[in-house]
XYZ file of C-alpha atoms in Angstrom:
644
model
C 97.144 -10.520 9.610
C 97.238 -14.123 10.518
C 97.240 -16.951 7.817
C 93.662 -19.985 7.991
C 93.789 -22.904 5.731
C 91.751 -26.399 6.035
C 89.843 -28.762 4.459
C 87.038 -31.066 4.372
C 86.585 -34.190 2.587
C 82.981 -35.007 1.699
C 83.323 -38.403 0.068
C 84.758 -39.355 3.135
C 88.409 -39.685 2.971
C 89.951 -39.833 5.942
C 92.196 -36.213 6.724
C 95.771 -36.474 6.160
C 98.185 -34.298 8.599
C 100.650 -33.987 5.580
C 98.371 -32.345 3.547
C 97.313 -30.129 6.324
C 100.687 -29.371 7.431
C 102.215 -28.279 4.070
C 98.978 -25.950 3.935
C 100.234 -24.375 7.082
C 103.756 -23.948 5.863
C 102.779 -22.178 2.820
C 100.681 -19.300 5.416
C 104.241 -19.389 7.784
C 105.374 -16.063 7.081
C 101.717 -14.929 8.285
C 101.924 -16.657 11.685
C 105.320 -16.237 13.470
C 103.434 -16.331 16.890
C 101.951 -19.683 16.767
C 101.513 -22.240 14.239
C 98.291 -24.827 14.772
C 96.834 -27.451 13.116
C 94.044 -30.157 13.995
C 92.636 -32.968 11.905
C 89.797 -35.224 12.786
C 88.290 -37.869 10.394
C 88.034 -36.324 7.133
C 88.538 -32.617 8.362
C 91.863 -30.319 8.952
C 92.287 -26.868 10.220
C 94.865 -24.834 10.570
C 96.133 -20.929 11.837
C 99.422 -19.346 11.243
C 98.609 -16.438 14.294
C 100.164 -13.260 14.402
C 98.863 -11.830 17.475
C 97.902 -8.275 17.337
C 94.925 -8.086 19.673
C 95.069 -8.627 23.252
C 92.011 -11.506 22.598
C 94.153 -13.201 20.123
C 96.205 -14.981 23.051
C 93.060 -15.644 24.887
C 92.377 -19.081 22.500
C 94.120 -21.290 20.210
C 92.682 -21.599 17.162
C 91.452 -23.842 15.356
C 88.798 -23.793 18.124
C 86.661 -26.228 18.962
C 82.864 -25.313 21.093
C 82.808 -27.884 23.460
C 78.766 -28.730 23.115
C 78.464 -27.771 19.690
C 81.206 -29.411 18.099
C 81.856 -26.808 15.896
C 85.165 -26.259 14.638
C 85.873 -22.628 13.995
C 89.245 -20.918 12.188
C 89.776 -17.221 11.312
C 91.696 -14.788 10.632
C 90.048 -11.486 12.226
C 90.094 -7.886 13.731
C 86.425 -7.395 15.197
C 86.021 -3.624 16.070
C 82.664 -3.972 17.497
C 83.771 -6.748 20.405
C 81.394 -4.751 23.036
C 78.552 -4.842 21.069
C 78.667 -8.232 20.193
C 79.751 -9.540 23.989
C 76.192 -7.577 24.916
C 74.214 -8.749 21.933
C 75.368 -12.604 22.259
C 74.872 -12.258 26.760
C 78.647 -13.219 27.273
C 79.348 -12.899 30.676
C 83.060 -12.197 30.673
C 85.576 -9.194 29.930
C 85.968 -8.069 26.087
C 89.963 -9.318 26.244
C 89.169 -12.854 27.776
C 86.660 -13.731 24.604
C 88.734 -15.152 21.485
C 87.495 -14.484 18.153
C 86.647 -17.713 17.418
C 83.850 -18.141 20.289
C 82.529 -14.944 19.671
C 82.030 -15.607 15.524
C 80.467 -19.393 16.897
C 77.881 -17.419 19.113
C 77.189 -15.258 16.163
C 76.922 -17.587 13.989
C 74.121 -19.909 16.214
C 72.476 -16.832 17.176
C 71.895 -15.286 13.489
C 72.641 -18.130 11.127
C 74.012 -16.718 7.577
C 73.240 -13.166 8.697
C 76.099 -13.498 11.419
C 78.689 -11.773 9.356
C 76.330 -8.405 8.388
C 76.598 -7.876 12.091
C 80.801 -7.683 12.151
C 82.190 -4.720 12.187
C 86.385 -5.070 11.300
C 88.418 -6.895 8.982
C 87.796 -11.295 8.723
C 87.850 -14.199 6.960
C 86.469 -17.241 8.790
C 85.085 -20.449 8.235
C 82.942 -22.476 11.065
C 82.841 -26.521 10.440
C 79.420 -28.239 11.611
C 80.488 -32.038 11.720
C 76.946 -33.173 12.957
C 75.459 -31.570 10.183
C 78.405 -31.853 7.728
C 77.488 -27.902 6.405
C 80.376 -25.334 6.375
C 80.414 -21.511 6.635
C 82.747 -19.432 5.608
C 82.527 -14.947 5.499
C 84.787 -12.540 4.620
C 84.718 -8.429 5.646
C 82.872 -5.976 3.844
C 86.018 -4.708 1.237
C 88.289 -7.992 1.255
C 91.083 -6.935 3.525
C 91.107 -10.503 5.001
C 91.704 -12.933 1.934
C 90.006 -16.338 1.329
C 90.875 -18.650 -1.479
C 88.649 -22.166 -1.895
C 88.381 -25.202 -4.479
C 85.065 -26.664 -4.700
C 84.266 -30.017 -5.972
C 80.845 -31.347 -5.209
C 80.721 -34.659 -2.877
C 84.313 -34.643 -3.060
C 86.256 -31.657 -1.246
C 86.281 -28.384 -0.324
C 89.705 -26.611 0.401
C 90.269 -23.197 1.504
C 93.147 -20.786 2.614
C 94.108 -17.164 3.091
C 96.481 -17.695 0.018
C 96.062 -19.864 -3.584
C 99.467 -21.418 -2.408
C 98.233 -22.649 0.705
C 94.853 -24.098 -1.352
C 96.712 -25.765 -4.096
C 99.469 -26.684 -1.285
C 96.680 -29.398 -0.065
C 97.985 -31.662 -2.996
C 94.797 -32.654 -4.632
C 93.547 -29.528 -6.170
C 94.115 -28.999 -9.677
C 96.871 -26.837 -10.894
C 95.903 -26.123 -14.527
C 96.388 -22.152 -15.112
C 94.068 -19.612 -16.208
C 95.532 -17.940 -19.284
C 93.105 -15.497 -19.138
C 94.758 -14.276 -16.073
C 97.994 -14.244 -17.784
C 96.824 -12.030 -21.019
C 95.851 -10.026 -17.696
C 99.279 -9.893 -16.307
C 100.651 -9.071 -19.598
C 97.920 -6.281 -20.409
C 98.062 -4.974 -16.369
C 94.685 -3.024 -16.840
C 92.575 -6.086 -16.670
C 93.667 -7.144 -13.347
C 90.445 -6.271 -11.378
C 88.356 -8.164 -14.105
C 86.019 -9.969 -11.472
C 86.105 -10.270 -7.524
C 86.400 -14.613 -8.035
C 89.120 -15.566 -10.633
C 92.828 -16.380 -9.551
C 95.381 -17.709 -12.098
C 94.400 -21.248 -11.239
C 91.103 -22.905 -13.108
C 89.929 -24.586 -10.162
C 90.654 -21.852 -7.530
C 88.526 -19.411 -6.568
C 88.651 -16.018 -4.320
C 85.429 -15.665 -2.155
C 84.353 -11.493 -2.800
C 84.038 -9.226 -0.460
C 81.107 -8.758 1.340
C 79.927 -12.811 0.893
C 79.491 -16.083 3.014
C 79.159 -19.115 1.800
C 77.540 -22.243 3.127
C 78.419 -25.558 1.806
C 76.594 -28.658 1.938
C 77.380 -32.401 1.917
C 74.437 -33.110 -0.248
C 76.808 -31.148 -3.240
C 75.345 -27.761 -3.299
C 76.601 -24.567 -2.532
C 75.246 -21.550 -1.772
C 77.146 -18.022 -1.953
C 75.512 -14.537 -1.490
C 76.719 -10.743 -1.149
C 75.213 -9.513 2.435
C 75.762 -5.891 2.072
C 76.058 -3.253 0.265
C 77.644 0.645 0.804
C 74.402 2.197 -0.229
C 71.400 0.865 1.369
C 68.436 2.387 3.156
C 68.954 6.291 4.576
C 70.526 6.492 7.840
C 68.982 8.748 10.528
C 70.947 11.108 12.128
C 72.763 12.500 9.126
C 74.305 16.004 8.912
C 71.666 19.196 8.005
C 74.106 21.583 6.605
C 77.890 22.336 5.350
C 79.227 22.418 8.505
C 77.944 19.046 9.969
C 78.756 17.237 7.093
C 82.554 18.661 6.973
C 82.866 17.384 10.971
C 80.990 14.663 10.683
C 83.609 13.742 7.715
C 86.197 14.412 10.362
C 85.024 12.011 13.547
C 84.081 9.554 10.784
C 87.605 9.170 9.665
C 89.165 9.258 13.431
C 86.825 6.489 14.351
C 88.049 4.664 11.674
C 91.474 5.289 12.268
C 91.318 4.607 16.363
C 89.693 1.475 15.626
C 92.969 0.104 13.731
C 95.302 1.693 16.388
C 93.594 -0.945 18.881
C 96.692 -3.635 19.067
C 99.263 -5.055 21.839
C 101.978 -3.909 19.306
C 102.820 -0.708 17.830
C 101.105 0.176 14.958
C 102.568 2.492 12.389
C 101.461 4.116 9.103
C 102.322 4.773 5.178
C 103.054 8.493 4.321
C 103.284 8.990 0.521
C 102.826 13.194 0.986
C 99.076 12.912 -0.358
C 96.341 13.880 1.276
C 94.518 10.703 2.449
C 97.752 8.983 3.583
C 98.935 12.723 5.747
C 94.880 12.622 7.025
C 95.425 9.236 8.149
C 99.141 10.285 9.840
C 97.718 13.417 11.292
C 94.622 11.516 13.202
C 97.187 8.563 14.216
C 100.172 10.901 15.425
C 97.252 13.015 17.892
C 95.473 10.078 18.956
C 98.932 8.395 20.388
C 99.643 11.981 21.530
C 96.532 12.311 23.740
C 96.685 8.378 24.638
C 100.338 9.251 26.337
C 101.870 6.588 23.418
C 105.014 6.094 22.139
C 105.488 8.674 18.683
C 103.672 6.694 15.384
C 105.786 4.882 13.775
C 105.696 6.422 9.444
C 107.263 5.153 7.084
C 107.430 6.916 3.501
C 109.774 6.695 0.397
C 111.408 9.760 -0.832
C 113.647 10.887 -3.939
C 116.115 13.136 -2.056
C 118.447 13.031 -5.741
C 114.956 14.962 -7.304
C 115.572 18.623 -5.486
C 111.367 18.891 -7.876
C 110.255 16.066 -5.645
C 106.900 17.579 -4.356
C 106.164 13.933 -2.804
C 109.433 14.408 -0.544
C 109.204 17.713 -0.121
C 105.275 17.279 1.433
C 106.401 14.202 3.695
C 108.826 16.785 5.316
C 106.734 19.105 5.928
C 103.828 17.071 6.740
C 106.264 15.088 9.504
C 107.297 17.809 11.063
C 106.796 18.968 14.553
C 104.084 15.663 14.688
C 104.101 12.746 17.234
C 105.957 10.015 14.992
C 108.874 8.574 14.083
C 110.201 8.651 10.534
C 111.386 6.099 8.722
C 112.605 7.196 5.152
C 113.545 4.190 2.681
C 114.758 6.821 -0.473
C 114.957 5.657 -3.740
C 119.109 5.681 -4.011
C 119.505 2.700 -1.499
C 117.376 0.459 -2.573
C 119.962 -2.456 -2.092
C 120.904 -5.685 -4.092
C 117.766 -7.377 -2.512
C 115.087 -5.446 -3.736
C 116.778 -6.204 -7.695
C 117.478 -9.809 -7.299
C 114.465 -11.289 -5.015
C 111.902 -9.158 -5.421
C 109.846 -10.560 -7.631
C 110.779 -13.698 -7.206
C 109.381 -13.687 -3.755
C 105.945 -12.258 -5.701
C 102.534 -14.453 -5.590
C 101.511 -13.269 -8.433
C 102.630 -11.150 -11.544
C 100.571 -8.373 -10.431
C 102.403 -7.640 -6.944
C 105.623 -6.190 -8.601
C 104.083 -3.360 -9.467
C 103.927 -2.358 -6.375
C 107.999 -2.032 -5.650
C 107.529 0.973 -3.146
C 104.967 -0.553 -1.029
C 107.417 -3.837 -0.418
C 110.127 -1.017 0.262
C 107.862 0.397 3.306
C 106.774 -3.652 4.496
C 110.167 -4.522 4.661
C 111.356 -1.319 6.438
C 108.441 -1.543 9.072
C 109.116 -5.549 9.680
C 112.257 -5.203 9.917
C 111.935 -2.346 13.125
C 109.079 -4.924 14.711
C 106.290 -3.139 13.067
C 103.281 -5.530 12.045
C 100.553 -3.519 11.270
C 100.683 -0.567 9.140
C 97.908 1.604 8.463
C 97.810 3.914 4.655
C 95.421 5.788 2.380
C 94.270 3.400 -0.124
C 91.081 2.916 -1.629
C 90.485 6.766 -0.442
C 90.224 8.269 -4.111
C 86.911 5.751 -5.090
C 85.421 6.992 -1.738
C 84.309 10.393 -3.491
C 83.640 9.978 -7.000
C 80.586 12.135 -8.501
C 79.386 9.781 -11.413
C 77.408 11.572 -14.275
C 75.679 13.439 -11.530
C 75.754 16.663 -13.932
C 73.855 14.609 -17.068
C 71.982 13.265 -14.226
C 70.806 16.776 -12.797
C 70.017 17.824 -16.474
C 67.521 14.965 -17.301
C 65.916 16.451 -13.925
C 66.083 19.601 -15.340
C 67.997 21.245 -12.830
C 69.918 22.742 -16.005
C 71.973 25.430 -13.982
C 72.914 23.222 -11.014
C 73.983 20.794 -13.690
C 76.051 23.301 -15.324
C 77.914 24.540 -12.332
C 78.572 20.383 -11.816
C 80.068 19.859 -15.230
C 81.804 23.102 -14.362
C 83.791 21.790 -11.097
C 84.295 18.479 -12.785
C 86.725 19.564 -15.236
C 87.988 22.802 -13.288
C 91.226 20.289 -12.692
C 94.524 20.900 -12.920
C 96.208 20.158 -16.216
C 92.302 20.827 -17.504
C 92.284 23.657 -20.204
C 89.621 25.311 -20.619
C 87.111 23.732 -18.182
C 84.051 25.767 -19.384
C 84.335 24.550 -23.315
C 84.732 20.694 -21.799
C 80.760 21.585 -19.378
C 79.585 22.700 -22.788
C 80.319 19.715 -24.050
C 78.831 17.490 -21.478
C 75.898 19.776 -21.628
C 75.696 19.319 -24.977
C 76.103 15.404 -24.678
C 72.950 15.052 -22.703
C 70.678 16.257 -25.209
C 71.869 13.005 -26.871
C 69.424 9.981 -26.844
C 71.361 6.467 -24.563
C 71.894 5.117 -27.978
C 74.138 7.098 -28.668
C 76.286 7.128 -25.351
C 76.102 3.538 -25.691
C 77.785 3.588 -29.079
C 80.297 6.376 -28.314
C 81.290 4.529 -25.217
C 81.707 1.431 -27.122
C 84.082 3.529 -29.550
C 86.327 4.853 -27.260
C 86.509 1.625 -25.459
C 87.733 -0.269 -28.878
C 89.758 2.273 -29.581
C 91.535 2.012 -25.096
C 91.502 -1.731 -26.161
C 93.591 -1.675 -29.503
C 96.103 1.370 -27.781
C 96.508 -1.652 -24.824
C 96.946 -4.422 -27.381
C 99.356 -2.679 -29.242
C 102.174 -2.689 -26.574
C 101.324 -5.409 -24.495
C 103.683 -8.169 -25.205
C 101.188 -11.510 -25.179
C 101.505 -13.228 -27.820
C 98.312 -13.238 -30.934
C 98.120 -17.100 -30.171
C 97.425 -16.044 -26.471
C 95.241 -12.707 -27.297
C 92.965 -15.506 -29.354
C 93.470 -18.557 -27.004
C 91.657 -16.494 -24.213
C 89.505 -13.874 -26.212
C 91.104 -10.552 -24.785
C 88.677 -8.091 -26.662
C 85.895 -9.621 -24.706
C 87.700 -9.890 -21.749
C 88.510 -6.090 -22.017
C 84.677 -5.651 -22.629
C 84.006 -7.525 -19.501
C 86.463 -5.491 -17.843
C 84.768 -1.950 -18.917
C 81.418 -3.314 -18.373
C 82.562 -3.936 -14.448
C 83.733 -0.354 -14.388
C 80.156 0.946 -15.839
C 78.261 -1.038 -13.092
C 80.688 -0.207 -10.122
C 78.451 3.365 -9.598
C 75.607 2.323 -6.879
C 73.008 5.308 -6.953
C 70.395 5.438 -4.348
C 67.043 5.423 -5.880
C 66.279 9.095 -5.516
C 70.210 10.092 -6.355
C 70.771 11.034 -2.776
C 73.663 8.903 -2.279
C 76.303 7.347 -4.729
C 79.304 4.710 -4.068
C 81.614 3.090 -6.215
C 83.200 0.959 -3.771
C 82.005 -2.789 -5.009
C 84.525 -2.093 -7.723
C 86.523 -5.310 -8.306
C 89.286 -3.340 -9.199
C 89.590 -1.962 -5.546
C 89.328 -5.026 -4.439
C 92.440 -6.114 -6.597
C 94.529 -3.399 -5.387
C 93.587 -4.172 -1.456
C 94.146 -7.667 -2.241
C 97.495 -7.149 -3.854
C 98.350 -4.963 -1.390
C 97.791 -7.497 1.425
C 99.954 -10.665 -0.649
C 102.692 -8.501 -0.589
C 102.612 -6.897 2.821
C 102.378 -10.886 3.784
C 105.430 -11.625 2.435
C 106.953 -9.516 5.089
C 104.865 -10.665 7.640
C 103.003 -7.260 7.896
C 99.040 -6.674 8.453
C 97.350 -3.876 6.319
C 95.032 -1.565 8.348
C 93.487 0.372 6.067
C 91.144 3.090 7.511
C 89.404 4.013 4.294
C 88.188 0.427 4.105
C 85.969 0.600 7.167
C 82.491 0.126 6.521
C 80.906 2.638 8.391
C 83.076 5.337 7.010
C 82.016 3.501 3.972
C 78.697 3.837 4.765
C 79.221 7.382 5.559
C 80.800 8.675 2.481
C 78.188 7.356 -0.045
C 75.519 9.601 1.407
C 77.885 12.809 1.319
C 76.222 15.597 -0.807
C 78.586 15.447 -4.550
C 78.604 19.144 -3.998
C 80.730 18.352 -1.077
C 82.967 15.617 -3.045
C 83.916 17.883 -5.645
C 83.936 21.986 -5.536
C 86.270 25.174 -7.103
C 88.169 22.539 -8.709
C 89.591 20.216 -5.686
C 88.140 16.536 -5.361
C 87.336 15.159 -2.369
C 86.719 18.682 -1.195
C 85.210 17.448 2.528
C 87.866 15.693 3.324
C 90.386 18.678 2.541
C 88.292 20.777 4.665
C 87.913 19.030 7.600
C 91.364 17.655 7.992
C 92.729 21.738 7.118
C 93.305 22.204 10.961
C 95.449 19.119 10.777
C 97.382 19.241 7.917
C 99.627 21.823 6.278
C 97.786 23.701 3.478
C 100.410 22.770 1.013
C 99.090 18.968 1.238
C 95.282 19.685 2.636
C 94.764 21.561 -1.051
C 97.959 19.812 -2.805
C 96.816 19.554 -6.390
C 98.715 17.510 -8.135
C 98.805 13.422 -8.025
C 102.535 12.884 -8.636
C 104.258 9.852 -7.208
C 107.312 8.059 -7.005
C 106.044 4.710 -6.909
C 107.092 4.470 -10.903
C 110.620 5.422 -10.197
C 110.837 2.182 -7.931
C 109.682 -0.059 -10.019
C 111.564 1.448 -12.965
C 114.929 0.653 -10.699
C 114.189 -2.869 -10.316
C 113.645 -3.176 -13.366
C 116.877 -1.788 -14.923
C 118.545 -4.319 -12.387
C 116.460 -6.816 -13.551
C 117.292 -6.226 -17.267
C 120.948 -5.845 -16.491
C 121.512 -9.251 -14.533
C 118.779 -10.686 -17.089
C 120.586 -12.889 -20.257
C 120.411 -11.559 -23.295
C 118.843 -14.230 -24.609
C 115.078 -14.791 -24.556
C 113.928 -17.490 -22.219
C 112.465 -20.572 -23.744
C 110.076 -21.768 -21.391
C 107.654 -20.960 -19.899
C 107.203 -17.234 -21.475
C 107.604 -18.437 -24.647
C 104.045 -19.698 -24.624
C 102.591 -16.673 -23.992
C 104.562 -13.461 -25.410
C 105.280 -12.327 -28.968
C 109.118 -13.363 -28.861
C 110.168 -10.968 -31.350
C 108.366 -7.745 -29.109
C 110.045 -8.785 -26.063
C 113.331 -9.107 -27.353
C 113.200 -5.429 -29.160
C 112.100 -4.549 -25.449
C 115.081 -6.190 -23.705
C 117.489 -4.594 -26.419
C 116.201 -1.252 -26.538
C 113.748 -0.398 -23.424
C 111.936 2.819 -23.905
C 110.106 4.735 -21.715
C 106.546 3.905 -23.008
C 107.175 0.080 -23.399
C 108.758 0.346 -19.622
C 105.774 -1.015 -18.555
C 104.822 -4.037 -20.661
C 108.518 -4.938 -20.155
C 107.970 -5.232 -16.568
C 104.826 -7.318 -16.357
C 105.966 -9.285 -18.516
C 109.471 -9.973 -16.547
C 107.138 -10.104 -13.152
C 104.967 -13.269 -15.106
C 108.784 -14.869 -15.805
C 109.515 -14.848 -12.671
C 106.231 -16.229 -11.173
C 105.960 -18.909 -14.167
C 109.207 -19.930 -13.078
C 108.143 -20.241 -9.499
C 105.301 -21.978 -9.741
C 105.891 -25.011 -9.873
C 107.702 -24.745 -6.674
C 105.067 -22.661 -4.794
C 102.298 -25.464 -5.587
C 104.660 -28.801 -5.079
C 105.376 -28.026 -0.809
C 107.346 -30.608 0.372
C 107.387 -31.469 4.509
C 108.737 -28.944 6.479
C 109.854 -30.067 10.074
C 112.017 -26.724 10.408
C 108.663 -24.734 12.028
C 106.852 -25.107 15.783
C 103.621 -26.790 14.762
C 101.334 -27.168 17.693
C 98.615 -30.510 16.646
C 95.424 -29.924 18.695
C 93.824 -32.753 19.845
C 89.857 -32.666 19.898
């Protein structure tokens, strides 16, 4: 994961190296390969590489097409290199074709359209000075970030991080405090796929390019989506579909195994993370590689520990090499810089995941593979109301049935009654029970979040949280005739992989995550729901084709326990402990209820564990901020100018 930043200045101010060069220092910790920058009247580009390609040594980027004049920057994995090199007529080997001249041929050959024809992980933007008009794309479920400030006739700014956009100096720093009633309330992180905690910084979504224009527009559109037209070719019966499901997911995973450095993987014991491990561990097996590199977290203290007792098992007799960071020794470090080294509030929730990035950078690991956004691949909808208003009232039954035949579910039968029941029920009246039960999630939230009522008004949170639930009712994407169903333009899963990525940054790390690839994508939205969901066991495909693979303890493991919560829950008792007892004036004071957080500080109880956190996470980032957007020169790094 390599680190883009630039500008251009439309009103014609003339591009200042500075400004480009404390961009570049805020992306450092993505690029410890290379560091480049190039400015040219009133434009500046600039890539922090971390080379993990062979073609990422075959250019320096930014990249310049010598009879074009295009300037091109990005930060990229293309899996479908072949196709494109035949598509576009390039005459040379795959390795000896840099990402940036193969996006530039795309990008004359099928204007806007370019990036629906990518297959990988990017985020690039292509510069036109003889027609002043910028493009910029990112992939299909936001792996690669892209952060921009827009003001018409004036500037546009843009960088794989908000710190490297509001490093450019004239971007406006005002904060959002509607993402800050987020941080405080945690469940309202993935409100939208656009808003960051800065007014006048945006995230482009997933799935979009955007053109800009010097005339002062701007033009942004979504160019796919997971469900679109039936594909030919799919599976006829049981059997195809369950191996189909399994080359689907070892394409996906071989295709982020293609690097010039090893590539290792996340094992939390689960079943998508151990699917992922098991396809890795055989492919390197068969490709006469060096053992996968894991890397898992355990709670060897807990003897109850199912998570550590299913990474044993699942890493034995396979072709890796464990790495186990257990909870006991996590050190002074992880208490006193943590979340000070955090972007944003959010990423301290995520304590275990830092544990692994850390461990893997530390052995020479940058790119590590895991599980996530597996679960929202098989979701089933209301496919059993949806099978009764077709009157297929027995199928529907037996759907209901196998939705709530869960674990910790009692009687499953009495809840299908009820959702039987439910559909006889005219919309009105889902709409208003829905609109209960979300009022009464909203005012259970409020009640132990620790934002201040000043705050809760200043930013409307009851219509933020309505926002919120309305993005969750509109994720489900239903083919016309119901015969496929994805969830997967969630902006929710798009904060998690986002989060995920900031902090794996930190450590100089690249996520690889093979449930993000879009034909696998593609794939699972057009897999039957009896096959997502049977006897009981979610995502019941993938448990049967990876069963060769994978112990049957963790190919049928029940259960969802983790430890991540026990990490975090150590920080933060260090945290507390080093913490004064007294309640910080500024800059929380503006935000929380005073009197709440200091009952929290004093007596910290399980259930308020949580609120205590975020709210500690936002101190530390409020504190921080000023530093993270006020860069100062930095001579200390190799930075490589590149003359046009």
């Amino acid at each position: 994961m390599s680190g883009i930043a630039g500008f251009i200045h439309f009103d014609g101010e003339p591009a200042q190296g500075g400004d480009l060069a404390r961009m570049l220092d805020a992306l450092s910790q993505r690029g410890p390969d290379r560091l480049t920058l190039h400015c040219a009247a009133n434009a500046g580009f600039a890539k922090a590489l971390l080379a993990t390609t062979p073609e990422a040594l075959c250019e320096t980027q930014p990249w310049k097409h010598p009879e074009s004049g295009c300037w091109i920057v990005s930060d990229s994995r293309l899996d479908n290199r072949p196709d494109l090199i035949a598509d576009l007529r390039i005459n040379r080997a795959a390795d000896e074709v840099g990402d940036a001249e193969l996006l530039h041929a795309a990008w004359q050959r099928w204007g806007t359209s370019c990036a629906d024809r990518l297959r990988g992980d990017f985020a690039f933007v292509i510069w036109n000075p003889a027609t002043h008009e910028l493009y910029a794309a990112r992939d299909p479920m936001g792996v690669r970030p892209l952060a921009f400030h827009w003001q018409a006739r004036e500037r546009f700014v843009f960088g794989s991080s908000v710190d490297a956009v509001l490093a450019h100096g004239r971007v406006p720093t005002d904060i959002d405090e509607g993402r800050v009633a987020d941080a405080l309330m945690e469940e309202t992180e993935g409100i939208d796929l656009t808003s960051t905690f800065y007014r006048s910084v945006k995230r482009l979504p997933p799935a979009s390019w955007l053109l800009v224009c010097s005339n002062g527009l701007i033009r942004q559109e979504r160019y796919w989506l997971p469900v679109g037209k039936r594909p030919s070719g799919l599976p006829r019966n049981e059997d195809e579909w369950v191996e189909a499901q399994h080359e689907q997911l070892d394409h996906a995973v071989k295709r982020r195994l293609r690097s010039q450095r090893p590539v290792g993987s996340m094992l939390s014991g689960g079943l998508d993370s151990s699917s992922v491990v098991a396809l890795a561990s055989r492919a390197c097996f068969m490709d006469g590689r060096p053992p996968l590199p894991v890397y898992s977290a355990t709670n060897q203290a807990d003897q109850t520990c199912t998570e550590t007792r299913s990474i044993k098992e699942m890493l034995a007799n396979r072709h890796c090499k464990p790495f186990l960071i257990d909870l006991a020794s996590i050190d002074a470090w992880q208490a006193g810089e943590w979340w000070n080294l955090c972007m944003e509030p959010f990423d301290g929730s995520i304590t275990l995941a830092s544990c692994l990035y850390r461990a893997a950078s530390s052995h020479g690991i940058v790119s590590l593979m895991d599980g996530i956004p597996a679960d929202n691949l098989f979701v089933t909808g209301r496919y059993a109301r949806r099978l009764f208003w077709q009157g297929s009232i027995l199928r529907a039954w037996q759907v209901a049935v196998d939705q709530w035949s869960l674990p910790g579910i009692d009687h499953p039968r009495r809840q299908a009654l009820r959702v039987l029941a439910g559909c006889l029920a005219p919309e009105a009246v889902h709409k208003l029970r829905a609109q209960w039960l979300a009022a009464n999630e909203f005012q259970a939230l409020l009640a132990n979040a620790l934002g201040s009522q000043e705050l809760k008004q200043r930013v409307n949170m009851r219509k933020r949280y309505r926002r919120y639930r309305s993005s969750l009712g509109n994720s489900h994407i239903w083919h016309p005739l119901d015969e496929a169903l994805s969830s997967m333009t969630a902006p929710y899963i798009t904060a998690g992989i986002e989060r995920f990525n900031r902090v794996a940054s930190i450590f100089g790390v690249e996520p690889r995550p093979p449930f993000a690839d879009r034909d696998l994508i593609e794939f699972q939205s057009w897999v039957p729901i009896g096959l997502r969901l049977r006897e009981g066991h979610p995502k019941w495909i993938l448990r049967k084709a990876m069963s060769s693979l994978l112990p049957d303890k963790i190919a049928w493991r029940a259960d969802k326990s983790h430890i991540g919560w026990a990490f975090n829950q150590a920080v933060l008792a260090r945290q507390l402990k080093a913490a004064a007892s007294t309640i910080p004036e500024q800059p929380l004071a503006q935000w929380v209820d005073e009197r709440k957080l200091a009952s929290a500080i004093r007596n910290p109880r399980e259930g308020s564990s949580s609120n205590l956190a975020a709210a500690w996470r936002l101190l530390m980032w409020a504190r921080n901020r000023s530093s993270a957007s006020s860069f100062k020169e930095n001579d200390s790094h190799d930075v490589r100018p590149e003359n046009s």
